[in-house]
Structures are given as C-alpha cells and as structure tokens.
mmCIF file of C-alpha atoms and ligand atoms in Angstrom:
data_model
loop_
_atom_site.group_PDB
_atom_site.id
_atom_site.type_symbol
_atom_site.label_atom_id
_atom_site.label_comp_id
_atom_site.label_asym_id
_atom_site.label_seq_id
_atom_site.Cartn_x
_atom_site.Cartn_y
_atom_site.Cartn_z
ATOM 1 C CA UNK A 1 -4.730 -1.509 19.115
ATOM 2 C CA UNK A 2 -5.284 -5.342 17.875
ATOM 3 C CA UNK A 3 -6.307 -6.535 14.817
ATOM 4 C CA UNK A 4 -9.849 -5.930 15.660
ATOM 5 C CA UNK A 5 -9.724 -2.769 16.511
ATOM 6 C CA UNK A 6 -7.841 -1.769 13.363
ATOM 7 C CA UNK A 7 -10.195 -3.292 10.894
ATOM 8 C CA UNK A 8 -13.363 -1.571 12.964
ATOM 9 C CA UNK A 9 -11.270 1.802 12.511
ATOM 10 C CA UNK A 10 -11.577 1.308 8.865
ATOM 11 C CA UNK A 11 -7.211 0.523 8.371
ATOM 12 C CA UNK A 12 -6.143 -2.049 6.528
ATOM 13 C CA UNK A 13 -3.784 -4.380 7.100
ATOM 14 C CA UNK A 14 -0.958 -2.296 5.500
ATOM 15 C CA UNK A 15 -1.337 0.298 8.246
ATOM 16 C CA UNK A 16 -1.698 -2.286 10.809
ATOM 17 C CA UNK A 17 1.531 -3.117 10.210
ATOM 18 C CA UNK A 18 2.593 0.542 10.245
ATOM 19 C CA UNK A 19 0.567 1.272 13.334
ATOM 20 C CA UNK A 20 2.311 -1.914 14.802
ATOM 21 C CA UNK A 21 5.590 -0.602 14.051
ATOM 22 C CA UNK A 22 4.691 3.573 15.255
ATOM 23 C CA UNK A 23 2.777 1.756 18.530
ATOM 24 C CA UNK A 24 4.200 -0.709 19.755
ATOM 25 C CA UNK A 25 7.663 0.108 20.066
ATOM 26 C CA UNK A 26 9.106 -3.359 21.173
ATOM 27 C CA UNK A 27 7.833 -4.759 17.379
ATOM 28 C CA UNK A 28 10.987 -1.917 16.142
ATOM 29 C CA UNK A 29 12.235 0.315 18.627
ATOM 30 C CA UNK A 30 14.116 2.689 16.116
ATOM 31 C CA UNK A 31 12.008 5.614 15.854
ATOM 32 C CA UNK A 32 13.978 6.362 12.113
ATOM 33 C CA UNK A 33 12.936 3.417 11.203
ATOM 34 C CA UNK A 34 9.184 3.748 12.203
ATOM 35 C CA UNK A 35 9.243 7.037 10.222
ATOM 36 C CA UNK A 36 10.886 5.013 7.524
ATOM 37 C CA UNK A 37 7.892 2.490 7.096
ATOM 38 C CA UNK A 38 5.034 5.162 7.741
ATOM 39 C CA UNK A 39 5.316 7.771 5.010
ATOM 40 C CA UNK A 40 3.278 9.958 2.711
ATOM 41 C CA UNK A 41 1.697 7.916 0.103
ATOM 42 C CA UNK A 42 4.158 8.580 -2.871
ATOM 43 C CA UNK A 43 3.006 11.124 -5.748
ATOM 44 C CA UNK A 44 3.269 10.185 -8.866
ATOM 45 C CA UNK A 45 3.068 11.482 -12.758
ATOM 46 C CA UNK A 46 -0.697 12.775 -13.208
ATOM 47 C CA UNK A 47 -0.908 11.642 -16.679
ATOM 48 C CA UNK A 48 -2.329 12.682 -20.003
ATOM 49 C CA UNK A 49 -5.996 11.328 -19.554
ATOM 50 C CA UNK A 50 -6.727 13.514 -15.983
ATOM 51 C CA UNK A 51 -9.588 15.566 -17.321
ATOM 52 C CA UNK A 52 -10.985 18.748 -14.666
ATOM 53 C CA UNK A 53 -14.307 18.846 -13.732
ATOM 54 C CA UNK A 54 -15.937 15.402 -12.990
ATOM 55 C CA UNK A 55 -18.874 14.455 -11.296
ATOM 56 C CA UNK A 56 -19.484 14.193 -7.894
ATOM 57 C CA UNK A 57 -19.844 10.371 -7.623
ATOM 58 C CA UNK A 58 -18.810 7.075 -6.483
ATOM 59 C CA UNK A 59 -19.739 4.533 -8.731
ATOM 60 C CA UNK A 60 -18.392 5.507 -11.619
ATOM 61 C CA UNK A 61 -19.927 1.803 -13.564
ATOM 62 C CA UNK A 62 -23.373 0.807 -13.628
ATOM 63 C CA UNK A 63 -24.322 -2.520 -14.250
ATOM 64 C CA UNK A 64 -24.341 -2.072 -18.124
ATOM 65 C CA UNK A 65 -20.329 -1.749 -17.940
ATOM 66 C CA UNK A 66 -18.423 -4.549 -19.492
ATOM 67 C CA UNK A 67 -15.896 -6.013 -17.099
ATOM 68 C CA UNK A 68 -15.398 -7.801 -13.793
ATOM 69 C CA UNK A 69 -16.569 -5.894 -11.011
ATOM 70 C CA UNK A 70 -14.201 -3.924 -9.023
ATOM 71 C CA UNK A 71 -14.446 -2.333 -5.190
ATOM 72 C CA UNK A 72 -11.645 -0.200 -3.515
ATOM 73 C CA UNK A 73 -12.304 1.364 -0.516
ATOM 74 C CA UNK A 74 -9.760 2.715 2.187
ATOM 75 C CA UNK A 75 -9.060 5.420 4.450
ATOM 76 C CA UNK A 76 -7.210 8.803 3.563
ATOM 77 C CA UNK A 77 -4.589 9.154 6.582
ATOM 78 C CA UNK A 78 -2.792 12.017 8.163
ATOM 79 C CA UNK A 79 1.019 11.763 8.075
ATOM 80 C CA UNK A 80 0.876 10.041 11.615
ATOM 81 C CA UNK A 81 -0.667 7.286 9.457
ATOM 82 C CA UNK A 82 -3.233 6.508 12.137
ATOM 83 C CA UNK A 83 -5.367 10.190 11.969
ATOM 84 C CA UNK A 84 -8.309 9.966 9.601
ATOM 85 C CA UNK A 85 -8.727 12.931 6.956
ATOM 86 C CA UNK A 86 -12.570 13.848 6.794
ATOM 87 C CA UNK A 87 -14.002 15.710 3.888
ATOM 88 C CA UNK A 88 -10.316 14.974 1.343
ATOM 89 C CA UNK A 89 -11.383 15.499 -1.614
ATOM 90 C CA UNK A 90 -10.957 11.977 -3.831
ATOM 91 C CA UNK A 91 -10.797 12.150 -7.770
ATOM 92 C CA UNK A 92 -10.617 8.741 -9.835
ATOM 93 C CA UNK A 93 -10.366 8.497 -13.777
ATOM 94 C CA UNK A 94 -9.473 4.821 -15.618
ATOM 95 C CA UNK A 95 -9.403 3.495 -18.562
ATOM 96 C CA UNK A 96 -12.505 0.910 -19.368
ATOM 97 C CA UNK A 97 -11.927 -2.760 -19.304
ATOM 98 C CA UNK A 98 -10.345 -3.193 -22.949
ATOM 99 C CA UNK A 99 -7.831 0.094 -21.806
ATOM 100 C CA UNK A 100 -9.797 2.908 -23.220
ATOM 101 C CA UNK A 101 -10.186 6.265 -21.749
ATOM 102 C CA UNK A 102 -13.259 8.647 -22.393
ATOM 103 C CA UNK A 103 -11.159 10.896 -24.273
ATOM 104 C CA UNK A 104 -9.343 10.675 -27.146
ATOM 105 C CA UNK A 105 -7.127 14.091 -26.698
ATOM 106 C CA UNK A 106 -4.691 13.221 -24.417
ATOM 107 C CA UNK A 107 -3.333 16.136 -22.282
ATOM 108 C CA UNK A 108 -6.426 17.996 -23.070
ATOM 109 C CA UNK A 109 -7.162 18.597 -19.487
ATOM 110 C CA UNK A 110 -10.529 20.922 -20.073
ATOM 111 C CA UNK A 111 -11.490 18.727 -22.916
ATOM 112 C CA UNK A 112 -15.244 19.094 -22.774
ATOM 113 C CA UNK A 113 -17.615 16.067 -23.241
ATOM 114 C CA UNK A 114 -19.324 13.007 -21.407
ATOM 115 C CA UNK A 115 -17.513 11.845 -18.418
ATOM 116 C CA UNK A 116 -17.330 7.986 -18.179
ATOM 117 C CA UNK A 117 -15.616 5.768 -15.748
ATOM 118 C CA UNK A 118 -14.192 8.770 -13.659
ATOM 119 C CA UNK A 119 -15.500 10.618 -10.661
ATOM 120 C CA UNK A 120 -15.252 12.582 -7.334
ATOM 121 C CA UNK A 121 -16.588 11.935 -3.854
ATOM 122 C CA UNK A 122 -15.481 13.525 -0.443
ATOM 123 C CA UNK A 123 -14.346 11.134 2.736
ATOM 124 C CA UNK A 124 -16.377 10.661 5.688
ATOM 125 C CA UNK A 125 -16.154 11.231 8.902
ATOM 126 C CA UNK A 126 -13.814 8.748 9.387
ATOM 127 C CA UNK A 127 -11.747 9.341 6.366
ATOM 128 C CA UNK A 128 -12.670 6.568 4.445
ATOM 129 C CA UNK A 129 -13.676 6.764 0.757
ATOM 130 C CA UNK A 130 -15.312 3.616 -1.203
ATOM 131 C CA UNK A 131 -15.644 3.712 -5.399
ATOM 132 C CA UNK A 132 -17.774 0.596 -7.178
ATOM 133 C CA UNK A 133 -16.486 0.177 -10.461
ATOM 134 C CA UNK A 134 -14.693 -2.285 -12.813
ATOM 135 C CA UNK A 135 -11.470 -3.677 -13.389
ATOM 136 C CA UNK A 136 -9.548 -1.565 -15.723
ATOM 137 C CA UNK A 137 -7.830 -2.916 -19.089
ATOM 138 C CA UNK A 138 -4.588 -2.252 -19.774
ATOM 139 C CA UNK A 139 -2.812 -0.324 -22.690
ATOM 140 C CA UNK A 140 0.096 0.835 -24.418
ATOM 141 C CA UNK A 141 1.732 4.392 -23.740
ATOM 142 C CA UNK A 142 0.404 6.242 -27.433
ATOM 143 C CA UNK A 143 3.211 6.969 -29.681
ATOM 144 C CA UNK A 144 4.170 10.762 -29.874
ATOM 145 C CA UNK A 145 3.208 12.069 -26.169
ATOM 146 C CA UNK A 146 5.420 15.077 -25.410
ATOM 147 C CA UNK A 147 8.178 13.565 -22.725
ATOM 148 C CA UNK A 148 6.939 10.371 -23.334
ATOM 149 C CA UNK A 149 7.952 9.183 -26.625
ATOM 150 C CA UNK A 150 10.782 6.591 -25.328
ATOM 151 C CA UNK A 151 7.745 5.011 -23.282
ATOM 152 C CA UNK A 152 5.581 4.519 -26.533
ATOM 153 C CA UNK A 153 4.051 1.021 -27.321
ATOM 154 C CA UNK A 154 5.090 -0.454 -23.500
ATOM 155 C CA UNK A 155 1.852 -1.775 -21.917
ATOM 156 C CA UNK A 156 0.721 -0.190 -19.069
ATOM 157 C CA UNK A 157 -0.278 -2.230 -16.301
ATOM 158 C CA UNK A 158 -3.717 -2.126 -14.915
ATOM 159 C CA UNK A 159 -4.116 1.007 -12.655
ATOM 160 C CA UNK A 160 -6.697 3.343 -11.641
ATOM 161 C CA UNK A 161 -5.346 7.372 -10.958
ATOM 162 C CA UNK A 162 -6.235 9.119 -8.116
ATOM 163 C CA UNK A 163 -5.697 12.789 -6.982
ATOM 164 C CA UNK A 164 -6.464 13.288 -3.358
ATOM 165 C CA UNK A 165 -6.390 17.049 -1.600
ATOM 166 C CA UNK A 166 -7.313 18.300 1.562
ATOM 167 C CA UNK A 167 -6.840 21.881 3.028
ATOM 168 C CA UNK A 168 -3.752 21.189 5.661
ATOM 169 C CA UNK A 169 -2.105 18.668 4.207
ATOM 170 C CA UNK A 170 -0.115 18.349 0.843
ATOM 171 C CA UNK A 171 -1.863 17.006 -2.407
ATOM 172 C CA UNK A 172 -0.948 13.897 -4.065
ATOM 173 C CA UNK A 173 -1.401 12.221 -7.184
ATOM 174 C CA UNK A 174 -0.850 8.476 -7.770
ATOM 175 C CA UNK A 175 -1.646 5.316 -9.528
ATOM 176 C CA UNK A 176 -2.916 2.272 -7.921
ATOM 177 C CA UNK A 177 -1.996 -0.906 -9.017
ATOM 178 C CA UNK A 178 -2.455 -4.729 -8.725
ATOM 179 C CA UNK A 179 -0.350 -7.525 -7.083
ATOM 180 C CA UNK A 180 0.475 -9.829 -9.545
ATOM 181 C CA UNK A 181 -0.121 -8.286 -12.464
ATOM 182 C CA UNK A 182 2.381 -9.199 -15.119
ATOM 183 C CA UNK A 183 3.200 -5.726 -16.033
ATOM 184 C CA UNK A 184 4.229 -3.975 -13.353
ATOM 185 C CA UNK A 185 8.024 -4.934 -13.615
ATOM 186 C CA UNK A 186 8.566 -3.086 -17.160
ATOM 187 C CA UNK A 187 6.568 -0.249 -16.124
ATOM 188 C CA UNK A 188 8.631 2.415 -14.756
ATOM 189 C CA UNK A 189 6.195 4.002 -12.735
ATOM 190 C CA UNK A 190 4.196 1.029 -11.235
ATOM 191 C CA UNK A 191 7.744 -0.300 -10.514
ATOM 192 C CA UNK A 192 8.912 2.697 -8.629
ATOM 193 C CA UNK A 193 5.639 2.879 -6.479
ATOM 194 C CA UNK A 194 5.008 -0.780 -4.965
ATOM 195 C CA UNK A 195 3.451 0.819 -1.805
ATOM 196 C CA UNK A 196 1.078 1.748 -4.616
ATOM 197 C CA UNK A 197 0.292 -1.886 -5.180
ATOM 198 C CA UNK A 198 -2.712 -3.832 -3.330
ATOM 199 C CA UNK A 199 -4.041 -6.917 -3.543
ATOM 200 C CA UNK A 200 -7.415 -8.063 -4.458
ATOM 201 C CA UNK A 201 -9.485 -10.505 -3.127
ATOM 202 C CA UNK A 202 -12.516 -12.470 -4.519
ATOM 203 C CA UNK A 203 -15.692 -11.639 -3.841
ATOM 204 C CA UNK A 204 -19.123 -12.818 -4.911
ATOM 205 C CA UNK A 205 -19.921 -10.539 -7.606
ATOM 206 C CA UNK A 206 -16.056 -9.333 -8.623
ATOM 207 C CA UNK A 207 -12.778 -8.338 -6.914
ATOM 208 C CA UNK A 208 -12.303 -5.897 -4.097
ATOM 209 C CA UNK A 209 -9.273 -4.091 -2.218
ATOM 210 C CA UNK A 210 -7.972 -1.753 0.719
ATOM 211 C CA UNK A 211 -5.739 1.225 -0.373
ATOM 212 C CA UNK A 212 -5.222 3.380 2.117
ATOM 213 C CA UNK A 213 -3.612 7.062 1.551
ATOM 214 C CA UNK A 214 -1.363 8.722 3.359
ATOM 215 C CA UNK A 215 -0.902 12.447 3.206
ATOM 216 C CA UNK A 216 1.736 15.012 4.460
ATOM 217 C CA UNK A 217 0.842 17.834 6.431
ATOM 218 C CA UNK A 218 1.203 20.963 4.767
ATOM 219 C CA UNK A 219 2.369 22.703 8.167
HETATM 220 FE FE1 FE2 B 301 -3.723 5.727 -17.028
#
C-alpha cells in the first residue's frame, strides 16, 4: 500500500509507518519488532473532569467560542493497526481555551449541569471519527486532589481526553497532546505517552491533526 493509498484509507502517516513496518517486511524483517512499533494506543489516567452522560456530538465549539480553531480527525484501528473499527464509541471532554473545565467539582463524575466543550460521536464505516473544536488552554493540577496532591500547581500541558470503546476490543482512555508544546517534559503523564503526541498543522481558519487509535482485541 503507498502513500496514496494510505491517506485515501483514512491512516495517517503514523500508521503508514507502522503499516510499512507490519507490510513490507524488507523495511524490518523482525516480526518482534513489527509488534513492537504497532501496539494498542496506550491508556492512560481518566482524570477528575470526565463527567458521564454527554451529548451525542461532534463539534463540541460553535463559532461564539473563544480560541483558535482546532480539527482532529483519525481513524480508530484494530490491534492489526491496519483494520478499521466502525461504530467505537468516541467520548471527548477539554478544558476551554484559558484551561477551564465545565465543572467545578472535580471527580464528580454524575455531576449534573450544562455540558460545554465535551461530546460523543460514533465512527463510520471506515472507522474514522472527526471533532471541530478549539485549542485547549492549559492549567495547573488543583491543590488537594485525592492521589494527586504531589502533582498540585504543575501546569498541565495542552491535551484533550478521550475514552474510546467498542464491543470486541478493550477500552482505552488517553490524553492527546501537542508536539512542541513546552510542557510536556514536566508532565508525567504527557511524558510517558509520546505516541499520544501529534502534530498540528496550519490551516486557513485554525490548526488541525491526525490521531489515530489503536485498540486491543478483547479476544
Ligand atoms: Fe484534563
């Protein structure tokens, strides 16, 4: 499969790579090593703003939103890394662009109230998912979480959650986060995760990137 065909398939560049490596066995011929490089995306922490019950949508900021516009699409991947997953189910919850979430009772996971910048949406056919929103602000771990109080005051970097499910294959939760921001090095979960990390480029009206999931099977 060239380049081509890859970015009509909906796979970034990141499992180009991978697919290069699985494929094309004289790029690598170890097969541990393939497995090595295509993996399960890795779960992470889900955090203390993940509220239950969002909407069922995709653009989760209108135009009234302050902040630079912000597009992440990708494709949610079997463990092969190269078999779509249609109909995972995608949450996303972030902070707004000056790092405030739409709750202030963190680790109140039924807290009840207006959902803002957070959302739902299933993936297509072709396993890809696509959310329109804005950049997300940064901000500092609040003092006196429970299990987090060593972590209070460090600035998180920039990052939006995600929580992706499907019925064969094993859940995940994650952050995504974004090359070059400044933050990521003190951070001691965006550090652990750099396949977590994409790149933005650009665009007309904001910034976009490709993050494509990759799930276990659950059998
Ligand atoms: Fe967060």
């Amino acid at each position: 499969m060239d380049k081509r065909q890859m970015a009509g398939a909906g796979l970034s560049r990141r499992h180009f790579l991978y697919g290069g490596v699985i494929l094309g066995g004289g790029l690598l011929a170890s097969p541990a090593l393939a497995r090595q490089i295509c993996r399960p995306t890795e779960g992470d922490i889900l955090g203390p703003y993940y509220r239950f019950g969002v909407p069922f949508l995709a653009k989760l900021a209108g135009p009234e939103e302050p902040g630079e516009r912000l597009v992440v699409s990708g494709t949610v991947l079997s463990a092969d890394c190269r078999t779509p997953i249609a109909n995972a189910l995608v949450e996303v919850w972030q902070a707004n662009s000056t790092g405030l979430y739409d709750t202030q009772t963190p680790g109140n996971f039924t807290d009840k109230g207006n959902f803002h910048l957070r959302g739902m949406l299933y993936t297509d056919a072709q396993g890809r998912y696509r959310i329109e929103t804005v950049m997300p602000g940064r901000y500092p771990v609040p003092p006196n979480l429970p299990g987090l109080e060593r972590y209070a005051g460090i600035t998180r970097p920039a990052h939006i959650h995600f929580r992706v499910m499907e019925s064969l294959h094993v859940p995940v939760t994650l952050q995504l986060y974004f090359e070059g921001d400044p933050y990521i090095a003190k951070d001691p979960w965006a550090s652990g995760h750099p396949d977590s990390t994409i790149a933005l480029q650009a665009d007309g009206e904001g910034r976009s990137g490709v993050f494509d999931i990759v799930l276990a099977r659950g059998f």
